[in-house]
Amino acid sequence: MNTTFVQGGLRGGPVDALTTPADLDRWIEEHAEAFPRELIERATDRATTFHVEEFRRLREALRELSRACTAEEPYDEQPVTVVNRDARLAVSWPELGHSGAPGPVVRWVEADPHLILLGMVAVSGVELLAGPRRHEVRACAAPGCILYFVKSHRRREWCTPGCGNRVRVARHHDRRRS
Ligand SMILES: [Zn+2]
């Protein structure tokens, strides 16, 4: 969800860091530790524009659901359908290993490793937006920022320390001006 953001605060502009297959490859590489190693090892083929479109659709759905979540509104049917359909791509089961290794070996119903990764992102979205931590989802309060975050401690107000600093600097300037 944080692959689209505003750079430069109120005078800045929107940045989309997930528009090309190379962007998606980079994202997977940077987040490899969040996924099972055997899956990352299988996802050696480059991502395609089809994969990018699917990840972008899921991102939009998760952003809309996060918005509804922070506004304490019910979730709309359309983004719910997108997330639920994608979550099915993560279906897996364990198997006993062959040739002496006890296993377990994880198998997935879906053959395309990029779509399995998409499914796992959707599952983590379900776990967040339907779980107890949904009450801790926040929209960043910094002016111009469009990111959401999970409130990790009581006083947290910003998505990143960068946004917090930006707000503190702006307040300082306002005080000096007045
Ligand atoms: Zn922010």
Coordinates of N, CA, C and O and ligand atoms in Angstrom, one line a residue:
M1 N 0.8 -1.2 0.0 CA 0.0 0.0 0.0 C 0.8 1.3 0.0 O 0.4 2.3 -0.4
N2 N 2.1 1.1 0.5 CA 2.9 2.3 0.6 C 3.7 2.6 -0.7 O 4.6 3.4 -0.7
T3 N 3.4 1.8 -1.8 CA 4.1 2.1 -3.0 C 3.6 3.3 -3.8 O 4.1 3.7 -4.8
T4 N 2.5 3.9 -3.3 CA 2.1 5.2 -3.8 C 2.1 6.2 -2.7 O 1.5 5.9 -1.6
F5 N 2.7 7.3 -2.9 CA 2.9 8.3 -1.8 C 3.1 9.7 -2.4 O 3.3 9.8 -3.6
V6 N 3.1 10.7 -1.5 CA 3.4 12.0 -1.9 C 4.8 12.4 -1.5 O 5.2 12.2 -0.4
Q7 N 5.6 12.9 -2.5 CA 6.9 13.3 -2.1 C 7.0 14.9 -2.1 O 6.4 15.5 -3.0
G8 N 7.6 15.4 -1.0 CA 7.7 16.9 -0.9 C 6.6 17.6 -0.2 O 6.5 18.8 -0.3
G9 N 5.8 16.8 0.5 CA 4.7 17.4 1.4 C 3.7 18.1 0.5 O 3.3 17.7 -0.6
L10 N 3.1 19.2 1.1 CA 2.0 19.9 0.5 C 2.3 20.4 -0.9 O 1.5 20.5 -1.8
R11 N 3.5 20.9 -1.1 CA 3.9 21.4 -2.4 C 4.4 20.3 -3.3 O 4.8 20.5 -4.5
G12 N 4.5 19.1 -2.8 CA 5.0 18.0 -3.6 C 4.0 17.4 -4.5 O 2.9 17.9 -4.7
G13 N 4.3 16.2 -5.1 CA 3.4 15.5 -6.0 C 3.4 14.1 -5.7 O 4.2 13.5 -5.0
P14 N 2.3 13.4 -6.3 CA 2.2 12.0 -6.0 C 3.3 11.2 -6.8 O 3.7 11.6 -7.9
V15 N 3.7 10.1 -6.2 CA 4.7 9.2 -6.8 C 4.1 7.8 -6.8 O 3.4 7.5 -5.8
D16 N 4.2 7.2 -7.9 CA 3.8 5.8 -8.0 C 5.0 4.9 -8.2 O 5.5 4.9 -9.3
A17 N 5.3 4.1 -7.2 CA 6.5 3.3 -7.3 C 6.2 1.8 -7.8 O 7.0 0.9 -7.7
L18 N 5.0 1.7 -8.3 CA 4.6 0.3 -8.8 C 3.8 0.5 -10.1 O 2.6 0.5 -10.2
T19 N 4.6 0.8 -11.2 CA 4.0 1.0 -12.5 C 4.5 0.0 -13.5 O 3.9 -0.3 -14.5
T20 N 5.7 -0.6 -13.3 CA 6.3 -1.4 -14.3 C 6.7 -2.8 -13.7 O 6.8 -2.9 -12.5
P21 N 6.9 -3.8 -14.6 CA 7.3 -5.1 -14.0 C 8.6 -5.0 -13.2 O 8.8 -5.7 -12.2
A22 N 9.5 -4.1 -13.6 CA 10.8 -3.9 -12.9 C 10.5 -3.4 -11.5 O 11.1 -3.8 -10.5
D23 N 9.5 -2.5 -11.4 CA 9.1 -2.0 -10.0 C 8.6 -3.2 -9.2 O 8.9 -3.2 -8.0
L24 N 7.8 -4.1 -9.7 CA 7.3 -5.2 -9.0 C 8.4 -6.1 -8.6 O 8.4 -6.6 -7.4
D25 N 9.3 -6.4 -9.5 CA 10.5 -7.3 -9.2 C 11.2 -6.7 -8.0 O 11.6 -7.4 -7.1
R26 N 11.4 -5.4 -8.0 CA 12.2 -4.7 -6.9 C 11.4 -4.8 -5.6 O 12.0 -5.1 -4.6
W27 N 10.1 -4.6 -5.7 CA 9.3 -4.7 -4.5 C 9.4 -6.1 -3.9 O 9.6 -6.2 -2.6
I28 N 9.3 -7.1 -4.7 CA 9.4 -8.5 -4.2 C 10.8 -8.8 -3.6 O 10.9 -9.4 -2.5
E29 N 11.8 -8.3 -4.2 CA 13.2 -8.4 -3.7 C 13.3 -7.8 -2.4 O 13.8 -8.4 -1.4
E30 N 12.8 -6.6 -2.2 CA 12.9 -5.8 -1.0 C 12.1 -6.4 0.2 O 12.4 -6.2 1.3
H31 N 11.0 -7.2 -0.2 CA 10.1 -7.8 0.8 C 10.2 -9.3 0.9 O 9.4 -9.9 1.4
A32 N 11.3 -9.8 0.3 CA 11.5 -11.3 0.2 C 11.3 -12.0 1.6 O 10.8 -13.1 1.7
E33 N 11.8 -11.3 2.6 CA 11.8 -12.0 4.0 C 10.4 -12.1 4.5 O 10.2 -12.9 5.4
A34 N 9.4 -11.4 3.9 CA 8.0 -11.5 4.4 C 7.3 -12.8 3.8 O 6.2 -13.1 4.2
F35 N 8.0 -13.5 2.9 CA 7.4 -14.6 2.2 C 8.2 -15.9 2.4 O 9.4 -15.8 2.7
P36 N 7.5 -17.0 2.2 CA 8.3 -18.3 2.3 C 9.5 -18.3 1.3 O 9.3 -17.9 0.2
R37 N 10.6 -18.8 1.8 CA 11.8 -18.8 1.0 C 11.6 -19.6 -0.3 O 12.0 -19.2 -1.4
E38 N 10.9 -20.8 -0.2 CA 10.8 -21.6 -1.4 C 10.0 -20.9 -2.5 O 10.2 -21.2 -3.7
L39 N 9.1 -20.0 -2.0 CA 8.3 -19.3 -3.0 C 9.1 -18.2 -3.7 O 9.0 -18.1 -4.9
I40 N 9.9 -17.5 -3.0 CA 10.8 -16.5 -3.6 C 11.8 -17.2 -4.5 O 12.0 -16.7 -5.6
E41 N 12.2 -18.4 -4.2 CA 13.2 -19.1 -5.0 C 12.5 -19.5 -6.4 O 13.1 -19.6 -7.4
R42 N 11.2 -19.7 -6.3 CA 10.5 -20.1 -7.5 C 10.1 -18.9 -8.4 O 9.9 -19.0 -9.6
A43 N 10.0 -17.7 -7.8 CA 9.6 -16.5 -8.5 C 10.8 -15.9 -9.2 O 11.1 -14.7 -9.1
T44 N 11.6 -16.7 -9.9 CA 12.8 -16.2 -10.6 C 12.5 -15.5 -11.9 O 13.2 -14.7 -12.4
D45 N 11.4 -15.9 -12.5 CA 11.0 -15.3 -13.8 C 10.6 -13.8 -13.5 O 10.1 -13.5 -12.4
R46 N 10.9 -13.0 -14.5 CA 10.5 -11.6 -14.3 C 9.0 -11.4 -14.2 O 8.3 -12.2 -14.8
A47 N 8.6 -10.4 -13.5 CA 7.1 -10.1 -13.4 C 6.7 -9.6 -14.8 O 7.5 -9.1 -15.6
T48 N 5.4 -9.7 -15.1 CA 4.8 -9.2 -16.3 C 3.9 -8.1 -16.1 O 3.5 -7.8 -14.9
T49 N 3.4 -7.4 -17.1 CA 2.5 -6.3 -17.0 C 1.2 -6.8 -16.4 O 0.5 -6.1 -15.6
F50 N 0.8 -8.1 -16.7 CA -0.4 -8.6 -16.1 C -0.2 -8.7 -14.6 O -1.2 -8.3 -13.8
H51 N 0.9 -9.1 -14.1 CA 1.2 -9.2 -12.6 C 1.0 -7.8 -12.0 O 0.5 -7.6 -11.0
V52 N 1.6 -6.8 -12.7 CA 1.6 -5.4 -12.2 C 0.2 -4.9 -12.0 O -0.2 -4.4 -11.0
E53 N -0.6 -5.2 -13.1 CA -2.1 -4.8 -13.0 C -2.8 -5.4 -11.8 O -3.6 -4.8 -11.2
E54 N -2.5 -6.7 -11.6 CA -3.2 -7.4 -10.5 C -2.7 -6.8 -9.1 O -3.6 -6.6 -8.3
F55 N -1.4 -6.6 -9.0 CA -0.9 -6.0 -7.7 C -1.5 -4.6 -7.5 O -1.8 -4.2 -6.4
R56 N -1.6 -3.8 -8.6 CA -2.2 -2.5 -8.5 C -3.6 -2.5 -8.1 O -4.1 -1.7 -7.3
R57 N -4.4 -3.5 -8.7 CA -5.8 -3.6 -8.3 C -6.0 -3.9 -6.8 O -6.8 -3.4 -6.1
L58 N -5.1 -4.8 -6.4 CA -5.2 -5.2 -4.9 C -4.8 -4.0 -4.1 O -5.4 -3.7 -3.0
R59 N -3.8 -3.3 -4.5 CA -3.3 -2.1 -3.7 C -4.5 -1.1 -3.6 O -4.8 -0.6 -2.5
E60 N -5.2 -0.8 -4.7 CA -6.3 0.1 -4.7 C -7.4 -0.4 -3.7 O -8.0 0.4 -3.0
A61 N -7.7 -1.7 -3.8 CA -8.7 -2.2 -2.9 C -8.3 -2.1 -1.5 O -9.1 -1.7 -0.6
L62 N -7.1 -2.4 -1.2 CA -6.6 -2.3 0.2 C -6.6 -0.9 0.7 O -6.9 -0.6 1.9
R63 N -6.2 0.1 -0.2 CA -6.2 1.5 0.3 C -7.7 1.9 0.5 O -7.9 2.6 1.5
E64 N -8.6 1.5 -0.3 CA -10.0 1.9 -0.1 C -10.5 1.3 1.2 O -11.2 2.0 2.0
L65 N -10.2 0.0 1.4 CA -10.7 -0.6 2.6 C -10.1 0.0 3.9 O -10.7 0.2 4.9
S66 N -8.8 0.4 3.8 CA -8.1 1.1 4.9 C -8.8 2.5 5.2 O -9.0 2.9 6.3
R67 N -9.1 3.1 4.1 CA -9.8 4.4 4.3 C -11.2 4.2 5.0 O -11.5 4.9 6.0
A68 N -11.9 3.2 4.5 CA -13.2 2.9 5.2 C -13.0 2.5 6.7 O -13.7 2.9 7.5
C69 N -11.9 1.7 6.9 CA -11.6 1.2 8.2 C -11.3 2.4 9.2 O -11.9 2.5 10.3
T70 N -10.5 3.4 8.7 CA -10.2 4.5 9.6 C -11.4 5.5 9.7 O -11.5 6.1 10.8
A71 N -12.3 5.5 8.7 CA -13.5 6.3 8.9 C -14.6 5.6 9.6 O -15.7 6.1 9.7
E72 N -14.3 4.3 10.0 CA -15.3 3.5 10.7 C -16.6 3.3 9.8 O -17.7 3.4 10.3
E73 N -16.4 3.2 8.5 CA -17.5 2.9 7.6 C -17.4 1.4 7.2 O -16.4 0.8 7.3
P74 N -18.6 0.9 6.8 CA -18.6 -0.5 6.4 C -17.8 -0.6 5.1 O -17.7 0.3 4.3
Y75 N -17.2 -1.8 4.9 CA -16.4 -2.0 3.6 C -17.3 -2.2 2.4 O -18.4 -2.9 2.5
D76 N -16.9 -1.6 1.3 CA -17.7 -1.7 0.1 C -17.5 -3.1 -0.5 O -16.5 -3.7 -0.4
E77 N -18.5 -3.5 -1.3 CA -18.5 -4.8 -1.9 C -17.4 -5.0 -2.9 O -16.7 -6.0 -2.9
Q78 N -17.2 -4.0 -3.7 CA -16.2 -4.1 -4.8 C -14.8 -4.4 -4.3 O -14.2 -5.4 -4.7
P79 N -14.2 -3.6 -3.4 CA -12.8 -3.9 -2.9 C -12.8 -5.2 -2.1 O -11.8 -6.0 -2.2
V80 N -13.9 -5.5 -1.4 CA -13.9 -6.8 -0.7 C -13.8 -8.0 -1.7 O -13.1 -8.9 -1.4
T81 N -14.5 -7.9 -2.8 CA -14.5 -9.0 -3.8 C -13.1 -9.1 -4.3 O -12.6 -10.3 -4.5
V82 N -12.4 -8.0 -4.6 CA -11.0 -8.1 -5.1 C -10.1 -8.8 -4.1 O -9.4 -9.7 -4.5
V83 N -10.1 -8.4 -2.9 CA -9.2 -9.0 -1.9 C -9.6 -10.4 -1.7 O -8.7 -11.3 -1.6
N84 N -10.8 -10.8 -1.6 CA -11.2 -12.2 -1.3 C -10.8 -13.1 -2.5 O -10.3 -14.2 -2.3
R85 N -11.0 -12.6 -3.7 CA -10.6 -13.4 -4.9 C -9.1 -13.6 -4.9 O -8.6 -14.7 -5.1
D86 N -8.3 -12.6 -4.6 CA -6.9 -12.7 -4.5 C -6.4 -13.6 -3.4 O -5.4 -14.4 -3.5
A87 N -7.1 -13.5 -2.3 CA -6.7 -14.3 -1.1 C -6.7 -15.8 -1.4 O -5.9 -16.6 -0.9
R88 N -7.6 -16.2 -2.3 CA -7.7 -17.7 -2.7 C -6.4 -18.1 -3.4 O -6.2 -19.3 -3.4
L89 N -5.7 -17.2 -4.0 CA -4.5 -17.6 -4.7 C -3.4 -18.1 -3.8 O -2.4 -18.7 -4.2
A90 N -3.5 -17.9 -2.5 CA -2.5 -18.3 -1.5 C -2.8 -19.7 -0.9 O -2.0 -20.1 -0.1
V91 N -3.8 -20.3 -1.4 CA -4.2 -21.7 -0.8 C -3.0 -22.6 -1.0 O -2.5 -22.8 -2.0
S92 N -2.7 -23.3 0.1 CA -1.5 -24.2 0.1 C -1.8 -25.4 1.1 O -2.7 -25.4 1.9
W93 N -1.0 -26.4 0.9 CA -1.1 -27.6 1.9 C 0.3 -28.1 2.1 O 1.2 -28.0 1.2
P94 N 0.5 -28.8 3.2 CA 1.9 -29.4 3.4 C 1.9 -30.9 3.0 O 0.9 -31.5 3.1
E95 N 3.0 -31.3 2.4 CA 3.2 -32.7 2.0 C 4.4 -33.3 2.7 O 5.3 -32.5 3.1
L96 N 4.4 -34.6 2.9 CA 5.6 -35.3 3.3 C 6.7 -35.2 2.3 O 6.4 -35.2 1.1
G97 N 7.9 -35.1 2.7 CA 9.0 -35.0 1.7 C 9.3 -36.4 1.1 O 9.0 -37.4 1.7
H98 N 9.9 -36.5 -0.1 CA 10.4 -37.7 -0.7 C 11.9 -37.9 -0.4 O 12.5 -37.1 0.2
S99 N 12.4 -39.1 -0.8 CA 13.8 -39.5 -0.8 C 14.4 -39.1 0.6 O 15.4 -38.4 0.7
G100 N 13.8 -39.6 1.6 CA 14.4 -39.6 3.0 C 14.2 -38.3 3.7 O 14.3 -38.3 5.0
A101 N 13.9 -37.2 3.1 CA 13.7 -35.9 3.8 C 12.2 -35.9 4.3 O 11.3 -36.2 3.5
P102 N 12.0 -35.7 5.6 CA 10.7 -35.8 6.2 C 9.7 -34.7 5.7 O 8.5 -34.9 5.8
G103 N 10.3 -33.6 5.3 CA 9.4 -32.5 4.9 C 9.1 -31.7 6.1 O 9.8 -31.7 7.1
P104 N 8.0 -31.0 6.2 CA 7.0 -30.9 5.2 C 7.4 -30.0 4.0 O 8.2 -29.1 4.2
V105 N 6.8 -30.3 2.8 CA 7.0 -29.5 1.6 C 5.7 -28.8 1.4 O 4.7 -29.4 1.4
V106 N 5.8 -27.5 1.2 CA 4.6 -26.7 1.0 C 4.2 -26.7 -0.5 O 5.1 -26.5 -1.4
R107 N 3.0 -27.0 -0.8 CA 2.5 -27.0 -2.2 C 1.4 -25.9 -2.3 O 0.6 -25.8 -1.4
W108 N 1.3 -25.3 -3.4 CA 0.3 -24.3 -3.7 C -0.6 -24.7 -4.8 O -0.2 -25.3 -5.8
V109 N -1.9 -24.4 -4.7 CA -2.9 -24.7 -5.8 C -2.5 -23.9 -7.0 O -2.5 -24.5 -8.1
E110 N -2.2 -22.6 -6.9 CA -1.9 -21.8 -8.0 C -0.4 -22.1 -8.4 O 0.5 -22.3 -7.6
A111 N -0.2 -22.1 -9.8 CA 1.1 -22.5 -10.3 C 2.0 -21.3 -10.4 O 3.2 -21.4 -10.3
D112 N 1.4 -20.1 -10.7 CA 2.2 -18.9 -10.9 C 2.7 -18.3 -9.6 O 1.9 -17.8 -8.8
P113 N 4.0 -18.3 -9.4 CA 4.5 -17.8 -8.1 C 4.2 -16.4 -7.8 O 4.0 -16.0 -6.6
H114 N 4.1 -15.5 -8.8 CA 3.8 -14.1 -8.6 C 2.4 -14.0 -8.1 O 2.1 -13.1 -7.3
L115 N 1.5 -14.8 -8.6 CA 0.1 -14.8 -8.2 C -0.1 -15.3 -6.8 O -0.9 -14.9 -6.0
I116 N 0.8 -16.3 -6.4 CA 0.8 -16.8 -5.0 C 1.2 -15.6 -4.1 O 0.6 -15.4 -3.0
L117 N 2.2 -14.9 -4.5 CA 2.7 -13.7 -3.7 C 1.6 -12.7 -3.5 O 1.3 -12.2 -2.4
L118 N 0.9 -12.5 -4.6 CA -0.3 -11.6 -4.6 C -1.3 -12.1 -3.6 O -1.8 -11.3 -2.8
G119 N -1.6 -13.4 -3.6 CA -2.5 -14.0 -2.7 C -2.1 -13.8 -1.3 O -2.9 -13.5 -0.4
M120 N -0.8 -13.9 -1.0 CA -0.3 -13.7 0.4 C -0.5 -12.3 0.9 O -0.8 -12.1 2.1
V121 N -0.3 -11.3 0.0 CA -0.5 -9.9 0.4 C -2.0 -9.7 0.7 O -2.3 -9.1 1.7
A122 N -2.9 -10.3 -0.1 CA -4.3 -10.2 0.1 C -4.7 -10.9 1.5 O -5.4 -10.3 2.2
V123 N -4.1 -12.0 1.8 CA -4.3 -12.7 3.1 C -3.9 -11.8 4.2 O -4.6 -11.6 5.2
S124 N -2.7 -11.1 4.1 CA -2.3 -10.3 5.2 C -3.3 -9.1 5.3 O -3.5 -8.6 6.4
G125 N -3.8 -8.6 4.2 CA -4.8 -7.6 4.2 C -6.1 -8.0 5.0 O -6.6 -7.3 5.8
V126 N -6.5 -9.3 4.7 CA -7.7 -9.8 5.4 C -7.4 -9.9 6.9 O -8.2 -9.5 7.7
E127 N -6.2 -10.4 7.2 CA -5.9 -10.6 8.7 C -5.9 -9.2 9.4 O -6.3 -9.1 10.5
L128 N -5.3 -8.2 8.7 CA -5.3 -6.8 9.3 C -6.7 -6.2 9.4 O -7.2 -5.8 10.5
L129 N -7.4 -6.2 8.3 CA -8.7 -5.4 8.2 C -9.9 -6.2 8.8 O -10.9 -5.6 8.9
A130 N -9.7 -7.4 9.1 CA -10.8 -8.2 9.8 C -10.3 -8.6 11.2 O -11.1 -9.2 11.9
G131 N -9.1 -8.3 11.5 CA -8.6 -8.8 12.8 C -8.6 -7.7 13.9 O -9.1 -6.6 13.6
P132 N -8.2 -8.0 15.1 CA -8.3 -7.0 16.2 C -7.5 -5.7 15.9 O -7.8 -4.7 16.4
R133 N -6.4 -5.8 15.1 CA -5.6 -4.6 14.9 C -6.2 -3.6 13.9 O -5.6 -2.6 13.7
R134 N -7.4 -4.0 13.3 CA -8.0 -3.0 12.4 C -8.4 -1.7 13.2 O -8.4 -0.7 12.6
H135 N -8.5 -1.8 14.5 CA -8.8 -0.6 15.3 C -7.6 0.3 15.4 O -7.6 1.4 15.9
E136 N -6.4 -0.2 15.0 CA -5.2 0.6 15.1 C -4.7 1.1 13.7 O -3.6 1.7 13.6
V137 N -5.5 0.9 12.7 CA -5.2 1.4 11.3 C -5.4 2.9 11.4 O -6.5 3.3 11.8
R138 N -4.5 3.7 10.9 CA -4.6 5.1 10.9 C -4.2 5.7 9.6 O -3.3 5.1 8.9
A139 N -4.8 6.8 9.2 CA -4.3 7.6 8.1 C -3.3 8.6 8.6 O -3.5 9.2 9.7
C140 N -2.1 8.8 8.0 CA -1.1 9.7 8.5 C -1.7 11.1 8.5 O -2.3 11.6 7.6
A141 N -1.4 11.8 9.7 CA -2.0 13.1 9.9 C -1.2 14.2 9.3 O -1.5 15.4 9.4
A142 N 0.0 13.9 8.7 CA 0.8 14.9 8.1 C 0.2 15.5 6.9 O -0.4 14.8 6.1
P143 N 0.2 16.9 6.8 CA -0.5 17.5 5.6 C 0.1 17.0 4.3 O 1.3 16.9 4.1
G144 N -0.8 16.6 3.4 CA -0.4 16.1 2.1 C 0.0 14.6 2.0 O 0.1 14.1 1.0
C145 N 0.1 14.0 3.2 CA 0.5 12.5 3.2 C -0.7 11.7 2.9 O -1.8 12.0 3.4
I146 N -0.5 10.6 2.1 CA -1.7 9.8 1.8 C -1.5 8.3 2.3 O -2.2 7.4 2.0
L147 N -0.5 8.1 3.2 CA -0.3 6.8 3.7 C -1.1 6.4 4.9 O -1.5 7.2 5.7
Y148 N -1.2 5.0 5.0 CA -1.9 4.5 6.2 C -0.8 3.7 7.0 O 0.2 3.3 6.4
F149 N -1.0 3.5 8.2 CA -0.1 2.8 9.0 C -0.8 2.1 10.2 O -2.0 2.5 10.5
V150 N -0.2 1.1 10.8 CA -0.8 0.5 12.0 C -0.1 1.1 13.2 O 1.1 1.1 13.3
K151 N -0.9 1.7 14.1 CA -0.4 2.4 15.3 C 0.3 1.4 16.2 O -0.3 0.5 16.8
S152 N 1.6 1.5 16.2 CA 2.4 0.6 16.9 C 2.6 1.0 18.4 O 3.0 0.2 19.2
H153 N 2.4 2.3 18.7 CA 2.5 2.7 20.1 C 1.5 3.9 20.3 O 1.1 4.5 19.3
R154 N 1.1 4.1 21.5 CA 0.0 5.0 21.8 C 0.1 6.4 21.2 O -0.9 6.9 20.8
R155 N 1.3 6.9 21.2 CA 1.5 8.3 20.8 C 1.8 8.5 19.3 O 2.0 9.6 18.8
R156 N 1.9 7.3 18.6 CA 2.3 7.5 17.2 C 1.2 8.2 16.4 O 0.0 7.8 16.4
E157 N 1.6 9.2 15.6 CA 0.6 10.0 14.8 C 1.0 9.9 13.3 O 0.2 10.3 12.5
W158 N 2.2 9.5 13.0 CA 2.7 9.7 11.7 C 3.1 8.3 11.1 O 3.5 7.4 11.8
C159 N 3.1 8.3 9.7 CA 3.4 7.0 9.1 C 4.9 6.7 9.3 O 5.3 5.6 9.4
T160 N 5.8 7.8 9.2 CA 7.2 7.6 9.3 C 7.8 8.8 10.2 O 7.1 9.8 10.3
P161 N 9.0 8.6 10.7 CA 9.6 9.8 11.4 C 9.7 11.0 10.5 O 9.6 12.1 10.9
G162 N 9.9 10.8 9.2 CA 10.0 11.8 8.2 C 8.8 12.7 8.2 O 8.9 14.0 8.2
C163 N 7.6 12.2 8.2 CA 6.4 13.0 8.3 C 6.3 13.7 9.6 O 5.9 14.9 9.6
G164 N 6.7 13.1 10.7 CA 6.6 13.7 12.0 C 7.6 15.0 12.0 O 7.2 16.0 12.5
N165 N 8.8 14.8 11.4 CA 9.7 15.9 11.4 C 9.2 17.1 10.5 O 9.3 18.2 10.9
R166 N 8.5 16.7 9.4 CA 8.0 17.7 8.5 C 7.0 18.6 9.3 O 6.9 19.8 9.2
V167 N 6.1 17.9 10.0 CA 5.0 18.6 10.8 C 5.7 19.5 11.9 O 5.3 20.6 12.0
R168 N 6.7 19.0 12.6 CA 7.3 19.8 13.6 C 8.0 21.0 13.0 O 7.9 22.1 13.6
V169 N 8.7 20.8 11.9 CA 9.3 22.0 11.2 C 8.3 23.0 10.8 O 8.4 24.2 11.1
A170 N 7.1 22.6 10.3 CA 6.1 23.5 9.8 C 5.5 24.2 11.0 O 5.3 25.4 11.0
R171 N 5.3 23.5 12.2 CA 4.8 24.2 13.4 C 5.7 25.2 13.9 O 5.3 26.3 14.3
H172 N 7.0 24.9 13.8 CA 8.0 25.8 14.3 C 8.0 27.1 13.4 O 8.0 28.2 14.0
H173 N 7.9 26.9 12.1 CA 7.8 28.1 11.2 C 6.5 28.9 11.5 O 6.6 30.2 11.5
D174 N 5.4 28.2 11.7 CA 4.2 28.9 12.0 C 4.3 29.8 13.3 O 3.9 30.9 13.3
R175 N 5.0 29.2 14.3 CA 5.1 29.9 15.6 C 6.0 31.2 15.4 O 5.7 32.2 15.9
R176 N 7.1 31.0 14.6 CA 8.0 32.1 14.3 C 7.2 33.2 13.6 O 7.4 34.4 13.9
R177 N 6.4 32.8 12.6 CA 5.7 33.8 11.8 C 4.7 34.6 12.7 O 4.6 35.8 12.6
S178 N 4.0 33.9 13.6 CA 3.0 34.6 14.4 C 3.7 35.4 15.5 O 3.1 36.4 15.9
Ligands
ZN1 ZN 2.9 10.3 6.5

